[in-house]
Amino acid sequence: MSRIGNKVIILPSGVSVSVADGNVVSVKGPKGTLSQVVDSDISVEIEGSEIKVKRPTEQKRHKALHGLYRSLINNMIIGVHAGYKKELEIIGVGYKASAANNVLELQLGYSHNIFMAIPEEIKLSTTSEKGQNPKVILEGIDKELIGSVAAKIKSLRKVEPYKGKGIRFVGEVIRRKAGKSASKK
């Protein structure tokens, strides 16, 4: 029994959902529109301000798809209503970030600067206050796209466990190592 798939999705005010031919679910809200193709075996039913996702059988594949599509539809509804935001923190001496025209420029201790084009659907901003680590802020309506872009930025300089230098999410806890201990004479 899929616990996630059986949960009913409640529509917030200002958000409308429609199911078109080919099982395409479209969600329209104040921040934009998203659509997702749902597997033909899974049915999506709209009853007033509630959405129910149903599966035909108890096969393992149907159970997996049931929870998956329920979560994807819920993420689309949250995205067009409230939006998503990810903040990355850059820790290290001389590490900097700047943004212009959806192009992120990073100085991460390599011999050259890294320029990264960010998709148009994502709003990009950077902050660097005195005494604080530089931050990269990604905002948008597509949770999957924001997550993949944030992971790509993070992979440019992974956090190392000795000094904690690198790119991490704000509030992320990194497991630190002790390093070498001095030899006794």
PDB file of C-alpha atoms in Angstrom:
ATOM      1  CA  MET A   1       0.000   0.000   0.000  1.00  0.00           C
ATOM      2  CA  SER A   2       1.520   3.315  -1.092  1.00  0.00           C
ATOM      3  CA  ARG A   3       1.082   5.806   1.701  1.00  0.00           C
ATOM      4  CA  ILE A   4       2.300   8.766  -0.370  1.00  0.00           C
ATOM      5  CA  GLY A   5       0.175   7.839  -3.406  1.00  0.00           C
ATOM      6  CA  ASN A   6      -3.024   7.487  -1.376  1.00  0.00           C
ATOM      7  CA  LYS A   7      -2.754  10.981   0.159  1.00  0.00           C
ATOM      8  CA  VAL A   8      -5.189  13.469  -1.363  1.00  0.00           C
ATOM      9  CA  ILE A   9      -3.698  16.643  -2.861  1.00  0.00           C
ATOM     10  CA  ILE A  10      -5.616  19.755  -1.818  1.00  0.00           C
ATOM     11  CA  LEU A  11      -5.538  22.645  -4.297  1.00  0.00           C
ATOM     12  CA  PRO A  12      -4.712  26.081  -2.846  1.00  0.00           C
ATOM     13  CA  SER A  13      -6.720  29.077  -4.038  1.00  0.00           C
ATOM     14  CA  GLY A  14      -5.593  30.537  -7.355  1.00  0.00           C
ATOM     15  CA  VAL A  15      -4.254  27.222  -8.697  1.00  0.00           C
ATOM     16  CA  SER A  16      -6.044  25.227 -11.407  1.00  0.00           C
ATOM     17  CA  VAL A  17      -5.234  21.714 -12.625  1.00  0.00           C
ATOM     18  CA  SER A  18      -6.337  20.060 -15.864  1.00  0.00           C
ATOM     19  CA  VAL A  19      -5.755  16.624 -17.392  1.00  0.00           C
ATOM     20  CA  ALA A  20      -5.473  16.672 -21.203  1.00  0.00           C
ATOM     21  CA  ASP A  21      -5.304  13.895 -23.808  1.00  0.00           C
ATOM     22  CA  GLY A  22      -2.314  11.602 -23.448  1.00  0.00           C
ATOM     23  CA  ASN A  23      -2.526  11.881 -19.638  1.00  0.00           C
ATOM     24  CA  VAL A  24      -0.774  15.288 -19.531  1.00  0.00           C
ATOM     25  CA  VAL A  25      -1.356  17.072 -16.224  1.00  0.00           C
ATOM     26  CA  SER A  26      -1.108  20.887 -16.453  1.00  0.00           C
ATOM     27  CA  VAL A  27      -0.943  23.097 -13.370  1.00  0.00           C
ATOM     28  CA  LYS A  28      -1.541  26.847 -13.665  1.00  0.00           C
ATOM     29  CA  GLY A  29      -0.978  29.274 -10.825  1.00  0.00           C
ATOM     30  CA  PRO A  30       0.057  32.836  -9.988  1.00  0.00           C
ATOM     31  CA  LYS A  31       3.776  32.154 -10.592  1.00  0.00           C
ATOM     32  CA  GLY A  32       3.444  30.277 -13.902  1.00  0.00           C
ATOM     33  CA  THR A  33       2.449  27.030 -15.608  1.00  0.00           C
ATOM     34  CA  LEU A  34       3.956  23.533 -15.395  1.00  0.00           C
ATOM     35  CA  SER A  35       2.992  20.291 -17.118  1.00  0.00           C
ATOM     36  CA  GLN A  36       3.901  16.638 -16.617  1.00  0.00           C
ATOM     37  CA  VAL A  37       3.187  13.543 -18.704  1.00  0.00           C
ATOM     38  CA  VAL A  38       1.746  10.839 -16.433  1.00  0.00           C
ATOM     39  CA  ASP A  39       2.093   7.127 -17.245  1.00  0.00           C
ATOM     40  CA  SER A  40      -0.973   5.783 -19.051  1.00  0.00           C
ATOM     41  CA  ASP A  41      -1.623   3.184 -16.315  1.00  0.00           C
ATOM     42  CA  ILE A  42      -1.988   5.818 -13.581  1.00  0.00           C
ATOM     43  CA  SER A  43      -5.236   7.829 -13.474  1.00  0.00           C
ATOM     44  CA  VAL A  44      -5.552  11.368 -12.124  1.00  0.00           C
ATOM     45  CA  GLU A  45      -8.998  12.436 -10.881  1.00  0.00           C
ATOM     46  CA  ILE A  46      -9.960  16.016 -10.050  1.00  0.00           C
ATOM     47  CA  GLU A  47     -12.903  16.426  -7.648  1.00  0.00           C
ATOM     48  CA  GLY A  48     -13.509  20.057  -6.712  1.00  0.00           C
ATOM     49  CA  SER A  49     -10.424  21.258  -4.873  1.00  0.00           C
ATOM     50  CA  GLU A  50      -9.001  17.750  -4.371  1.00  0.00           C
ATOM     51  CA  ILE A  51      -6.814  15.631  -6.653  1.00  0.00           C
ATOM     52  CA  LYS A  52      -6.600  11.863  -6.318  1.00  0.00           C
ATOM     53  CA  VAL A  53      -3.997   9.688  -8.039  1.00  0.00           C
ATOM     54  CA  LYS A  54      -5.080   6.055  -8.529  1.00  0.00           C
ATOM     55  CA  ARG A  55      -3.377   2.886  -9.761  1.00  0.00           C
ATOM     56  CA  PRO A  56      -5.066  -0.048 -11.520  1.00  0.00           C
ATOM     57  CA  THR A  57      -3.346  -3.007  -9.772  1.00  0.00           C
ATOM     58  CA  GLU A  58      -1.064  -3.880  -6.884  1.00  0.00           C
ATOM     59  CA  GLN A  59       1.943  -4.635  -9.136  1.00  0.00           C
ATOM     60  CA  LYS A  60       5.289  -3.381  -7.862  1.00  0.00           C
ATOM     61  CA  ARG A  61       5.678  -1.088 -10.910  1.00  0.00           C
ATOM     62  CA  HIS A  62       2.232   0.453 -10.394  1.00  0.00           C
ATOM     63  CA  LYS A  63       2.922   1.016  -6.691  1.00  0.00           C
ATOM     64  CA  ALA A  64       6.180   2.814  -7.510  1.00  0.00           C
ATOM     65  CA  LEU A  65       4.603   5.002 -10.201  1.00  0.00           C
ATOM     66  CA  HIS A  66       1.622   5.783  -7.943  1.00  0.00           C
ATOM     67  CA  GLY A  67       3.745   7.512  -5.299  1.00  0.00           C
ATOM     68  CA  LEU A  68       6.056   9.078  -7.885  1.00  0.00           C
ATOM     69  CA  TYR A  69       3.340  10.852  -9.882  1.00  0.00           C
ATOM     70  CA  ARG A  70       1.499  11.968  -6.754  1.00  0.00           C
ATOM     71  CA  SER A  71       4.727  13.615  -5.518  1.00  0.00           C
ATOM     72  CA  LEU A  72       5.482  15.190  -8.912  1.00  0.00           C
ATOM     73  CA  ILE A  73       1.975  16.693  -9.166  1.00  0.00           C
ATOM     74  CA  ASN A  74       2.184  17.974  -5.572  1.00  0.00           C
ATOM     75  CA  ASN A  75       5.599  19.554  -6.277  1.00  0.00           C
ATOM     76  CA  MET A  76       4.163  21.306  -9.359  1.00  0.00           C
ATOM     77  CA  ILE A  77       1.256  22.701  -7.312  1.00  0.00           C
ATOM     78  CA  ILE A  78       3.592  24.009  -4.579  1.00  0.00           C
ATOM     79  CA  GLY A  79       5.895  25.472  -7.260  1.00  0.00           C
ATOM     80  CA  VAL A  80       3.248  27.501  -9.107  1.00  0.00           C
ATOM     81  CA  HIS A  81       1.672  28.660  -5.822  1.00  0.00           C
ATOM     82  CA  ALA A  82       4.642  29.456  -3.548  1.00  0.00           C
ATOM     83  CA  GLY A  83       7.767  28.668  -5.599  1.00  0.00           C
ATOM     84  CA  TYR A  84      11.020  27.046  -4.552  1.00  0.00           C
ATOM     85  CA  LYS A  85      14.246  28.580  -3.275  1.00  0.00           C
ATOM     86  CA  LYS A  86      17.709  27.062  -2.767  1.00  0.00           C
ATOM     87  CA  GLU A  87      20.608  28.890  -1.145  1.00  0.00           C
ATOM     88  CA  LEU A  88      24.218  27.794  -1.627  1.00  0.00           C
ATOM     89  CA  GLU A  89      27.031  29.063   0.567  1.00  0.00           C
ATOM     90  CA  ILE A  90      30.609  29.392  -0.733  1.00  0.00           C
ATOM     91  CA  ILE A  91      33.233  28.874   1.976  1.00  0.00           C
ATOM     92  CA  GLY A  92      36.929  29.491   1.370  1.00  0.00           C
ATOM     93  CA  VAL A  93      39.524  32.270   1.246  1.00  0.00           C
ATOM     94  CA  GLY A  94      39.237  34.174  -2.025  1.00  0.00           C
ATOM     95  CA  TYR A  95      36.131  32.298  -3.177  1.00  0.00           C
ATOM     96  CA  LYS A  96      33.647  34.675  -4.822  1.00  0.00           C
ATOM     97  CA  ALA A  97      30.412  34.603  -6.800  1.00  0.00           C
ATOM     98  CA  SER A  98      28.752  37.170  -9.051  1.00  0.00           C
ATOM     99  CA  ALA A  99      25.743  37.078 -11.362  1.00  0.00           C
ATOM    100  CA  ALA A 100      24.842  39.013 -14.512  1.00  0.00           C
ATOM    101  CA  ASN A 101      22.175  38.170 -17.142  1.00  0.00           C
ATOM    102  CA  ASN A 102      21.590  34.643 -15.749  1.00  0.00           C
ATOM    103  CA  VAL A 103      25.303  33.836 -16.015  1.00  0.00           C
ATOM    104  CA  LEU A 104      26.985  32.828 -12.765  1.00  0.00           C
ATOM    105  CA  GLU A 105      30.681  33.672 -12.422  1.00  0.00           C
ATOM    106  CA  LEU A 106      32.544  31.749  -9.726  1.00  0.00           C
ATOM    107  CA  GLN A 107      36.086  32.151  -8.415  1.00  0.00           C
ATOM    108  CA  LEU A 108      36.797  28.893  -6.602  1.00  0.00           C
ATOM    109  CA  GLY A 109      40.576  28.766  -6.291  1.00  0.00           C
ATOM    110  CA  TYR A 110      41.194  27.340  -9.753  1.00  0.00           C
ATOM    111  CA  SER A 111      43.522  29.028 -12.276  1.00  0.00           C
ATOM    112  CA  HIS A 112      40.506  30.444 -14.133  1.00  0.00           C
ATOM    113  CA  ASN A 113      37.021  31.754 -13.346  1.00  0.00           C
ATOM    114  CA  ILE A 114      34.069  29.469 -14.002  1.00  0.00           C
ATOM    115  CA  PHE A 115      31.149  30.869 -16.029  1.00  0.00           C
ATOM    116  CA  MET A 116      27.902  28.908 -15.823  1.00  0.00           C
ATOM    117  CA  ALA A 117      24.752  29.681 -17.806  1.00  0.00           C
ATOM    118  CA  ILE A 118      21.605  29.282 -15.692  1.00  0.00           C
ATOM    119  CA  PRO A 119      18.286  28.342 -17.411  1.00  0.00           C
ATOM    120  CA  GLU A 120      15.840  31.198 -18.058  1.00  0.00           C
ATOM    121  CA  GLU A 121      13.191  29.642 -15.767  1.00  0.00           C
ATOM    122  CA  ILE A 122      15.392  30.217 -12.706  1.00  0.00           C
ATOM    123  CA  LYS A 123      15.927  33.607 -11.059  1.00  0.00           C
ATOM    124  CA  LEU A 124      19.570  33.917  -9.986  1.00  0.00           C
ATOM    125  CA  SER A 125      21.001  36.285  -7.384  1.00  0.00           C
ATOM    126  CA  THR A 126      24.188  36.463  -5.349  1.00  0.00           C
ATOM    127  CA  THR A 127      24.979  38.176  -2.064  1.00  0.00           C
ATOM    128  CA  SER A 128      28.326  38.882  -0.449  1.00  0.00           C
ATOM    129  CA  GLU A 129      28.202  40.857   2.765  1.00  0.00           C
ATOM    130  CA  LYS A 130      31.237  41.774   4.818  1.00  0.00           C
ATOM    131  CA  GLY A 131      32.006  39.110   7.402  1.00  0.00           C
ATOM    132  CA  GLN A 132      29.647  36.623   5.727  1.00  0.00           C
ATOM    133  CA  ASN A 133      30.317  33.899   3.195  1.00  0.00           C
ATOM    134  CA  PRO A 134      29.133  34.617  -0.379  1.00  0.00           C
ATOM    135  CA  LYS A 135      25.740  33.081  -1.212  1.00  0.00           C
ATOM    136  CA  VAL A 136      24.134  32.000  -4.471  1.00  0.00           C
ATOM    137  CA  ILE A 137      20.312  32.076  -4.397  1.00  0.00           C
ATOM    138  CA  LEU A 138      18.221  30.146  -6.946  1.00  0.00           C
ATOM    139  CA  GLU A 139      14.451  30.756  -7.158  1.00  0.00           C
ATOM    140  CA  GLY A 140      11.848  29.259  -9.496  1.00  0.00           C
ATOM    141  CA  ILE A 141       8.757  27.108  -9.860  1.00  0.00           C
ATOM    142  CA  ASP A 142      10.318  23.819 -11.055  1.00  0.00           C
ATOM    143  CA  LYS A 143      11.716  21.867  -8.082  1.00  0.00           C
ATOM    144  CA  GLU A 144      13.532  19.325 -10.253  1.00  0.00           C
ATOM    145  CA  LEU A 145      15.289  21.990 -12.348  1.00  0.00           C
ATOM    146  CA  ILE A 146      16.388  24.019  -9.303  1.00  0.00           C
ATOM    147  CA  GLY A 147      17.697  20.874  -7.608  1.00  0.00           C
ATOM    148  CA  SER A 148      19.719  19.774 -10.636  1.00  0.00           C
ATOM    149  CA  VAL A 149      21.235  23.255 -11.190  1.00  0.00           C
ATOM    150  CA  ALA A 150      22.106  23.537  -7.478  1.00  0.00           C
ATOM    151  CA  ALA A 151      23.746  20.093  -7.575  1.00  0.00           C
ATOM    152  CA  LYS A 152      25.771  21.102 -10.657  1.00  0.00           C
ATOM    153  CA  ILE A 153      26.982  24.310  -8.948  1.00  0.00           C
ATOM    154  CA  LYS A 154      27.815  22.332  -5.812  1.00  0.00           C
ATOM    155  CA  SER A 155      29.832  19.780  -7.815  1.00  0.00           C
ATOM    156  CA  LEU A 156      32.187  22.518  -9.096  1.00  0.00           C
ATOM    157  CA  ARG A 157      33.934  22.602  -5.699  1.00  0.00           C
ATOM    158  CA  LYS A 158      32.857  19.858  -3.324  1.00  0.00           C
ATOM    159  CA  VAL A 159      33.243  20.494   0.409  1.00  0.00           C
ATOM    160  CA  GLU A 160      36.397  18.890   1.722  1.00  0.00           C
ATOM    161  CA  PRO A 161      36.237  17.323   5.201  1.00  0.00           C
ATOM    162  CA  TYR A 162      39.380  18.863   6.759  1.00  0.00           C
ATOM    163  CA  LYS A 163      38.855  22.634   6.551  1.00  0.00           C
ATOM    164  CA  GLY A 164      35.261  22.628   5.264  1.00  0.00           C
ATOM    165  CA  LYS A 165      36.102  24.683   2.161  1.00  0.00           C
ATOM    166  CA  GLY A 166      33.801  24.429  -0.858  1.00  0.00           C
ATOM    167  CA  ILE A 167      30.178  24.986  -1.889  1.00  0.00           C
ATOM    168  CA  ARG A 168      27.376  23.744   0.369  1.00  0.00           C
ATOM    169  CA  PHE A 169      23.687  24.370   0.998  1.00  0.00           C
ATOM    170  CA  VAL A 170      22.936  26.892   3.756  1.00  0.00           C
ATOM    171  CA  GLY A 171      22.469  24.933   6.970  1.00  0.00           C
ATOM    172  CA  GLU A 172      24.053  21.736   5.606  1.00  0.00           C
ATOM    173  CA  VAL A 173      26.178  19.903   8.175  1.00  0.00           C
ATOM    174  CA  ILE A 174      29.493  18.512   6.929  1.00  0.00           C
ATOM    175  CA  ARG A 175      31.221  15.674   8.747  1.00  0.00           C
ATOM    176  CA  ARG A 176      34.696  16.914   9.618  1.00  0.00           C
ATOM    177  CA  LYS A 177      37.894  14.894   9.976  1.00  0.00           C
ATOM    178  CA  ALA A 178      40.666  15.535  12.506  1.00  0.00           C
ATOM    179  CA  GLY A 179      43.628  15.567  10.095  1.00  0.00           C
ATOM    180  CA  LYS A 180      47.194  14.631  10.942  1.00  0.00           C
ATOM    181  CA  SER A 181      48.336  14.744  14.541  1.00  0.00           C
ATOM    182  CA  ALA A 182      51.835  16.050  15.345  1.00  0.00           C
ATOM    183  CA  SER A 183      54.474  13.390  15.958  1.00  0.00           C
ATOM    184  CA  LYS A 184      56.037  13.239  19.428  1.00  0.00           C
ATOM    185  CA  LYS A 185      59.850  13.291  19.792  1.00  0.00           C
TER     186      LYS A 185
END
